PDB file of N, CA and C in Angstrom:
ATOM      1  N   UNK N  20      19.337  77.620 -13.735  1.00  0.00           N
ATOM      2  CA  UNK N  20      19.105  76.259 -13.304  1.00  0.00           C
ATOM      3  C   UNK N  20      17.710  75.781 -13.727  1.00  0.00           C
ATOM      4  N   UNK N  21      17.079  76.848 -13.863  1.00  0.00           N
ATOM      5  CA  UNK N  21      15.646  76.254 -14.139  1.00  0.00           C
ATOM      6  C   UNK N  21      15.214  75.614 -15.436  1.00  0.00           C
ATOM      7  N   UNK N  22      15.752  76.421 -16.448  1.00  0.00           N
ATOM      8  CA  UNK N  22      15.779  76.371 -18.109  1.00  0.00           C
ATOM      9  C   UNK N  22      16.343  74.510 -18.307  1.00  0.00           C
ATOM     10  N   UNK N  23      17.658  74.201 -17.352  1.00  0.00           N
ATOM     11  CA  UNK N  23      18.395  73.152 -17.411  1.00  0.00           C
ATOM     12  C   UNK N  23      17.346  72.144 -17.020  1.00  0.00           C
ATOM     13  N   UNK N  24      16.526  72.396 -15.791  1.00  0.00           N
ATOM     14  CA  UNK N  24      15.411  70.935 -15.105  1.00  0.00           C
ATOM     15  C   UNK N  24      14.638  70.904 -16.808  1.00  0.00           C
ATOM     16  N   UNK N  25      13.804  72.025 -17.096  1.00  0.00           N
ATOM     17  CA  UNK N  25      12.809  71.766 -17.737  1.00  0.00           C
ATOM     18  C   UNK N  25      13.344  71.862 -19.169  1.00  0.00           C
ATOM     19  N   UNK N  26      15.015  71.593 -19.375  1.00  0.00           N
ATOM     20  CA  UNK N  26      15.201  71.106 -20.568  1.00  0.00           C
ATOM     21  C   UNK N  26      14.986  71.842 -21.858  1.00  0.00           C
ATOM     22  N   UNK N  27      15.532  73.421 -20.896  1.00  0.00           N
ATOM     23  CA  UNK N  27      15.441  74.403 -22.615  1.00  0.00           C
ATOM     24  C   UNK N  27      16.619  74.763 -23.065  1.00  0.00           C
ATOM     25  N   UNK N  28      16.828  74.970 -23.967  1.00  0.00           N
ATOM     26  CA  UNK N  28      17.840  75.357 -24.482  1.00  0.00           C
ATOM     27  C   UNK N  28      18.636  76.158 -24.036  1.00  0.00           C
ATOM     28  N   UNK N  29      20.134  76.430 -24.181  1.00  0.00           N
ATOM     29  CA  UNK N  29      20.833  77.474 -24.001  1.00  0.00           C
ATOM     30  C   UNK N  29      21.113  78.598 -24.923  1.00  0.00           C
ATOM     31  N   UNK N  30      20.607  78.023 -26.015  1.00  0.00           N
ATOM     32  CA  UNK N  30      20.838  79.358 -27.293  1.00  0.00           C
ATOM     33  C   UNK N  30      19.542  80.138 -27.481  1.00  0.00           C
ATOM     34  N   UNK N  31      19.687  80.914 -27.645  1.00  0.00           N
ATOM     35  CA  UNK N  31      20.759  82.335 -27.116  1.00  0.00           C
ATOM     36  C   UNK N  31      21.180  82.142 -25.877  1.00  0.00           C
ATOM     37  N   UNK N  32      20.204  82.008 -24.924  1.00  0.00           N
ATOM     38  CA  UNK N  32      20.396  82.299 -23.696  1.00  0.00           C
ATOM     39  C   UNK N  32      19.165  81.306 -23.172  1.00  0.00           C
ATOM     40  N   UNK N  33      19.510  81.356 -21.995  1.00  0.00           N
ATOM     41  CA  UNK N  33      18.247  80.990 -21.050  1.00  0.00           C
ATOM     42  C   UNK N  33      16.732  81.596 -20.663  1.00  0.00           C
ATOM     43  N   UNK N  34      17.875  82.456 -19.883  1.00  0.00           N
ATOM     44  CA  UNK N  34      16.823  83.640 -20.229  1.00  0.00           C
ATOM     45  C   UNK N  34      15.543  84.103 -21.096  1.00  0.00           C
ATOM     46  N   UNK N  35      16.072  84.501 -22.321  1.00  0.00           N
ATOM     47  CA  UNK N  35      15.257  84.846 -23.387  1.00  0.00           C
ATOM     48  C   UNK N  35      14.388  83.137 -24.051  1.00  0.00           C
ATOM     49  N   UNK N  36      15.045  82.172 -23.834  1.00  0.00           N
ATOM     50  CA  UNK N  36      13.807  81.089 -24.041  1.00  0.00           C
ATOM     51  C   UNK N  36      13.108  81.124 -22.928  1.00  0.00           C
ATOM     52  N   UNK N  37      13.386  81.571 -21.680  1.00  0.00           N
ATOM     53  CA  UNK N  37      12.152  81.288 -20.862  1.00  0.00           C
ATOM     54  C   UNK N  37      11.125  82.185 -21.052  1.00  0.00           C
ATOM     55  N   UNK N  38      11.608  83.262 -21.520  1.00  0.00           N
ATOM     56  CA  UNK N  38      10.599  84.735 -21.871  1.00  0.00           C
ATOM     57  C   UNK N  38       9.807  84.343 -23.059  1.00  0.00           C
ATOM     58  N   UNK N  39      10.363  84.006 -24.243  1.00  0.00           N
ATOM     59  CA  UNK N  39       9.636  83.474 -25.252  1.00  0.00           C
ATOM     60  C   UNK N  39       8.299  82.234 -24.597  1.00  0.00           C
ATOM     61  N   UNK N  40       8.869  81.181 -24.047  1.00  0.00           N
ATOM     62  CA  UNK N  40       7.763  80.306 -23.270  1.00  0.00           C
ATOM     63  C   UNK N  40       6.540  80.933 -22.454  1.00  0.00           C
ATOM     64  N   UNK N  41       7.066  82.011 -21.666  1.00  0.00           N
ATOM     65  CA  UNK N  41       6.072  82.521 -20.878  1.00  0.00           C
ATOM     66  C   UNK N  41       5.407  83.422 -21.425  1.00  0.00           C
ATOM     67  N   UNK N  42       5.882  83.720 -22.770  1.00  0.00           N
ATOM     68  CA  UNK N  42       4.043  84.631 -23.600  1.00  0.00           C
ATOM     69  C   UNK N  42       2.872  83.410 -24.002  1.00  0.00           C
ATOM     70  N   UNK N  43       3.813  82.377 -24.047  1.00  0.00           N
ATOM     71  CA  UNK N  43       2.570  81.344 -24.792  1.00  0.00           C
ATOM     72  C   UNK N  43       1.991  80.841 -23.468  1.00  0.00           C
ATOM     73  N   UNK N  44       2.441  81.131 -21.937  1.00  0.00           N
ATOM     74  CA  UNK N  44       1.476  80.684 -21.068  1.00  0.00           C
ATOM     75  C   UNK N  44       0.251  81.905 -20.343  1.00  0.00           C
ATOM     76  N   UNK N  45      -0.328  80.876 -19.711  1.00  0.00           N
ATOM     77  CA  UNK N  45      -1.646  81.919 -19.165  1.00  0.00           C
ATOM     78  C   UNK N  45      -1.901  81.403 -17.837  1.00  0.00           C
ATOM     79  N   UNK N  46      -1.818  80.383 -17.495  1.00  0.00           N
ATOM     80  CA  UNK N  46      -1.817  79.622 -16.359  1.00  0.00           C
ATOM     81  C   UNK N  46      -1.034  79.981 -14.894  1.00  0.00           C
ATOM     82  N   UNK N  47      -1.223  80.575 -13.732  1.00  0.00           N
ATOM     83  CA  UNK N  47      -0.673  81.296 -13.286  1.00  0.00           C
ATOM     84  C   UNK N  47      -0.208  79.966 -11.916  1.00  0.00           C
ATOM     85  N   UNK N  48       0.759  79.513 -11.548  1.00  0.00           N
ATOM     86  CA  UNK N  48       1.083  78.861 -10.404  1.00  0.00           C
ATOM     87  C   UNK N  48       1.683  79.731  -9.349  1.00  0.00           C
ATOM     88  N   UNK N  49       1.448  79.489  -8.135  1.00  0.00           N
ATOM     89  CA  UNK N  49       1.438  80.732  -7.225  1.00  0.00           C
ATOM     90  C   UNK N  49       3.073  79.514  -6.555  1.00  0.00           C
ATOM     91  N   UNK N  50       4.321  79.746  -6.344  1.00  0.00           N
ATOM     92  CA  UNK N  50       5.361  79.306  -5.959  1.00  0.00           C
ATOM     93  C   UNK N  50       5.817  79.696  -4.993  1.00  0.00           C
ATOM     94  N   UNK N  51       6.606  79.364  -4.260  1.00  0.00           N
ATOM     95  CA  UNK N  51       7.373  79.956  -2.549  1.00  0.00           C
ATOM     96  C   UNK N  51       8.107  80.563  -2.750  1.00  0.00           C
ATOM     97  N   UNK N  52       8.600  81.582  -2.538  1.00  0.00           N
ATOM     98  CA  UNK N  52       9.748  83.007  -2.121  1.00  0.00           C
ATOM     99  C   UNK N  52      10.019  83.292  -0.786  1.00  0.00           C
ATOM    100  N   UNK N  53      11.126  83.410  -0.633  1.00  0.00           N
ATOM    101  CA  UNK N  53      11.274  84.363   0.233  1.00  0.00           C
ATOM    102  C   UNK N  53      12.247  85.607   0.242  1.00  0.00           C
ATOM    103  N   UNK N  54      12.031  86.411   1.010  1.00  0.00           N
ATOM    104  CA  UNK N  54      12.254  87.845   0.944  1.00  0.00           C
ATOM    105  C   UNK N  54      13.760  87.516   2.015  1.00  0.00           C
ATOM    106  N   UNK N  55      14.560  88.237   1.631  1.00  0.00           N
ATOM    107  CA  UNK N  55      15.606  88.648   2.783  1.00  0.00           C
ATOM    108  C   UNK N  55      15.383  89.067   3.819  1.00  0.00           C
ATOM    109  N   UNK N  56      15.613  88.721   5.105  1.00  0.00           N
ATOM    110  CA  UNK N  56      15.257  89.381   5.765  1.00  0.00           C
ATOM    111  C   UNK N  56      14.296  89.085   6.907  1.00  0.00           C
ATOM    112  N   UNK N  57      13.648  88.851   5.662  1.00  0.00           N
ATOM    113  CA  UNK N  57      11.908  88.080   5.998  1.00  0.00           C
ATOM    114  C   UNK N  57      11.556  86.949   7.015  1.00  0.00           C
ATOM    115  N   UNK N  58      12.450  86.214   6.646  1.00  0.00           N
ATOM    116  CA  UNK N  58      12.534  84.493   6.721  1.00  0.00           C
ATOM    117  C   UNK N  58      12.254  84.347   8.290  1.00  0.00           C
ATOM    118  N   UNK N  59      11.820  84.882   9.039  1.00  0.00           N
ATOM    119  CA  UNK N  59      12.024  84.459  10.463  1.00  0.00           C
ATOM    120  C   UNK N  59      10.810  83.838  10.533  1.00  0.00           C
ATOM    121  N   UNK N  60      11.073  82.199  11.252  1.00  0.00           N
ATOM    122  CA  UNK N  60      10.420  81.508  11.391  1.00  0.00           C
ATOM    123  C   UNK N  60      10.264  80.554  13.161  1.00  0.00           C
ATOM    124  N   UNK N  61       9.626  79.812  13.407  1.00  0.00           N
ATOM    125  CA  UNK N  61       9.581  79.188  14.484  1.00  0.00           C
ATOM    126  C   UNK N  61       9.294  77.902  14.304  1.00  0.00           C
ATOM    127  N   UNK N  62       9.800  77.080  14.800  1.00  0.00           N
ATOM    128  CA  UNK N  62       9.846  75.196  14.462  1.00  0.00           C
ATOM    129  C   UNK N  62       8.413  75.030  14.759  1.00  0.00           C
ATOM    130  N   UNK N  63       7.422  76.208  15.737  1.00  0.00           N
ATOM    131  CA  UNK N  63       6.026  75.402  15.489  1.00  0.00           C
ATOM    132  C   UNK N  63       5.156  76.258  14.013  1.00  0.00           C
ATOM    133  N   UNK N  64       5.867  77.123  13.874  1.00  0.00           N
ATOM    134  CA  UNK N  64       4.824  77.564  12.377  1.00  0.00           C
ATOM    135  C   UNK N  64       5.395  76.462  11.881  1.00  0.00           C
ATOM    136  N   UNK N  65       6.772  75.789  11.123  1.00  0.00           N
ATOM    137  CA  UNK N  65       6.876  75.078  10.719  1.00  0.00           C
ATOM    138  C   UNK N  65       6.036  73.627  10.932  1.00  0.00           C
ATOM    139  N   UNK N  66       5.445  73.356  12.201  1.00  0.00           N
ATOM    140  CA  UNK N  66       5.001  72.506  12.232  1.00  0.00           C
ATOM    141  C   UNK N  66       3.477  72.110  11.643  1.00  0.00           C
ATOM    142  N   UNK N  67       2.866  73.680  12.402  1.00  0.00           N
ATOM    143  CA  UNK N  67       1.931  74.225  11.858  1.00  0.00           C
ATOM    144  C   UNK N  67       1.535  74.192  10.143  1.00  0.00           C
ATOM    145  N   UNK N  68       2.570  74.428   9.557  1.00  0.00           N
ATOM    146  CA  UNK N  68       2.213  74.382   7.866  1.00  0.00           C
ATOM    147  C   UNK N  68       2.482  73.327   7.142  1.00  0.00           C
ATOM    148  N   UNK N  69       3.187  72.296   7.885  1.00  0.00           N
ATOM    149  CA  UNK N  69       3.264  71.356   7.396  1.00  0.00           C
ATOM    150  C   UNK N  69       1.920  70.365   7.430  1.00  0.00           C
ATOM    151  N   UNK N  70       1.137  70.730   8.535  1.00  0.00           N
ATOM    152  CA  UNK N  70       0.541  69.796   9.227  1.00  0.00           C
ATOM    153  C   UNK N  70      -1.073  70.464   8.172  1.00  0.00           C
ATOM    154  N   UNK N  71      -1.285  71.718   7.988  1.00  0.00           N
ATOM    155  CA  UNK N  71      -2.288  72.486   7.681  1.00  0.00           C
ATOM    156  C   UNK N  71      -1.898  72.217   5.789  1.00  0.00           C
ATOM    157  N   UNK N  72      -1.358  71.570   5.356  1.00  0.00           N
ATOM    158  CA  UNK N  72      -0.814  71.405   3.805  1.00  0.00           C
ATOM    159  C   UNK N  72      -0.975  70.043   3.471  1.00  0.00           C
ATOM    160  N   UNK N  73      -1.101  69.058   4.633  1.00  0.00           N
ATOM    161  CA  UNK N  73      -1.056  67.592   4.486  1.00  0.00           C
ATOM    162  C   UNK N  73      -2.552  67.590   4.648  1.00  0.00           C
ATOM    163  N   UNK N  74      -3.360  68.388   5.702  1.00  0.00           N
ATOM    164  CA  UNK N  74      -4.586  68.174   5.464  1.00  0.00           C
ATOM    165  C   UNK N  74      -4.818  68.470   4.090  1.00  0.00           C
ATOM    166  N   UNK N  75      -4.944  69.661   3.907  1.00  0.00           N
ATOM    167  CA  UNK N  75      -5.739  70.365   2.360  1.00  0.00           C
ATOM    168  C   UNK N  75      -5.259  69.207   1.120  1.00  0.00           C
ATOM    169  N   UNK N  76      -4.138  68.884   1.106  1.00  0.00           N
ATOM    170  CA  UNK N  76      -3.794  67.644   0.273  1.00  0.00           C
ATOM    171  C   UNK N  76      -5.187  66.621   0.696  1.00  0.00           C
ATOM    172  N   UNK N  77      -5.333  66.190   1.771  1.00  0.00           N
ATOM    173  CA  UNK N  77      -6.250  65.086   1.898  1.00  0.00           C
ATOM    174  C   UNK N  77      -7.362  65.417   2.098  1.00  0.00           C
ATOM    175  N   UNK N  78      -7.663  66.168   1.993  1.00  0.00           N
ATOM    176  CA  UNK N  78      -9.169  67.221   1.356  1.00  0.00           C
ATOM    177  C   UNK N  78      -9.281  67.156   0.329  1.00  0.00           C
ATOM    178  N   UNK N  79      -8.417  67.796  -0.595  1.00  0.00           N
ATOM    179  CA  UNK N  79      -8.542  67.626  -2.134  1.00  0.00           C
ATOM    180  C   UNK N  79      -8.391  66.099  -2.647  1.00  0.00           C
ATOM    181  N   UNK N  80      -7.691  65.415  -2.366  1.00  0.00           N
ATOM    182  CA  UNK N  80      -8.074  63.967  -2.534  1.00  0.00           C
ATOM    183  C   UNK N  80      -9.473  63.083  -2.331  1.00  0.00           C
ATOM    184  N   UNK N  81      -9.936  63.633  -1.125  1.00  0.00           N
ATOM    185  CA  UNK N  81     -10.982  63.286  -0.973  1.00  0.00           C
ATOM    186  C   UNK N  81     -12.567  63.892  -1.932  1.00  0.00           C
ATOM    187  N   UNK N  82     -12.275  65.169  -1.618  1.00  0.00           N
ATOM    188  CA  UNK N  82     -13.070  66.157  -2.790  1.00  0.00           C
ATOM    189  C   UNK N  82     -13.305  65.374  -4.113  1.00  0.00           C
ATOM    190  N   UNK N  83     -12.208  65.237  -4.755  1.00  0.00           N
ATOM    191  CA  UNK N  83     -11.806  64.440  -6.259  1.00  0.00           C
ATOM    192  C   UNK N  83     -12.338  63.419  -6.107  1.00  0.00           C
ATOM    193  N   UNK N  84     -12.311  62.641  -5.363  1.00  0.00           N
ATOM    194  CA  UNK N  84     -12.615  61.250  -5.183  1.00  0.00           C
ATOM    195  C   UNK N  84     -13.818  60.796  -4.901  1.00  0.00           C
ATOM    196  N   UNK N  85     -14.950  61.824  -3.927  1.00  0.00           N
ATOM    197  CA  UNK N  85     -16.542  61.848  -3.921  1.00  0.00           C
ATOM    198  C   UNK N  85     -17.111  62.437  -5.154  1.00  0.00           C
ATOM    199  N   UNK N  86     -16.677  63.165  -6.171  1.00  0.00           N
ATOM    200  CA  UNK N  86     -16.470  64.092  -7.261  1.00  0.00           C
ATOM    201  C   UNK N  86     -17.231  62.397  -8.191  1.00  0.00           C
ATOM    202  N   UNK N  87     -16.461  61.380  -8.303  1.00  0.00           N
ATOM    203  CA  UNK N  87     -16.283  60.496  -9.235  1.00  0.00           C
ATOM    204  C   UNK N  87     -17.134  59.755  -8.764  1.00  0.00           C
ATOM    205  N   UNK N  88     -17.656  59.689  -7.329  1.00  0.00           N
ATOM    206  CA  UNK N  88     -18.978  58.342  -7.379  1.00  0.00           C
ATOM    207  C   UNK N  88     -20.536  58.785  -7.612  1.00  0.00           C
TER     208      UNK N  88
END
């Protein structure tokens, strides 16, 4: 599914174009997983990380933005 968003090819495979792409990168993005198993959660962590992610967003906005005057 992923190859399909970002519009790579299917020949050969998927697969092997995404492998070919990812020698030419270096740039490391850290993405969400989860583990089986794992996942146990509580509606206030959820609330909690939502709330602790909207700040740091408006931190870094702000950061950027005193950055430029």
């Amino acid at each position: 599914r992923f190859a399909r968003i970002v519009n790579l090819s299917n020949d050969p495979s998927p697969g092997y174009n995404i492998e070919k792409l990812a020698k030419q990168g270096s740039k490391f993005f850290e993405l969400p997983y989860a583990v089986k198993g794992m996942d146990e959660y509580t509606v206030a962590d959820l609330c909690f990380s939502l709330q602790e992610t909207a700040f740091a967003m408006v931190v870094e906005i702000t950061e950027r933005a005193m950055a430029h005057c």
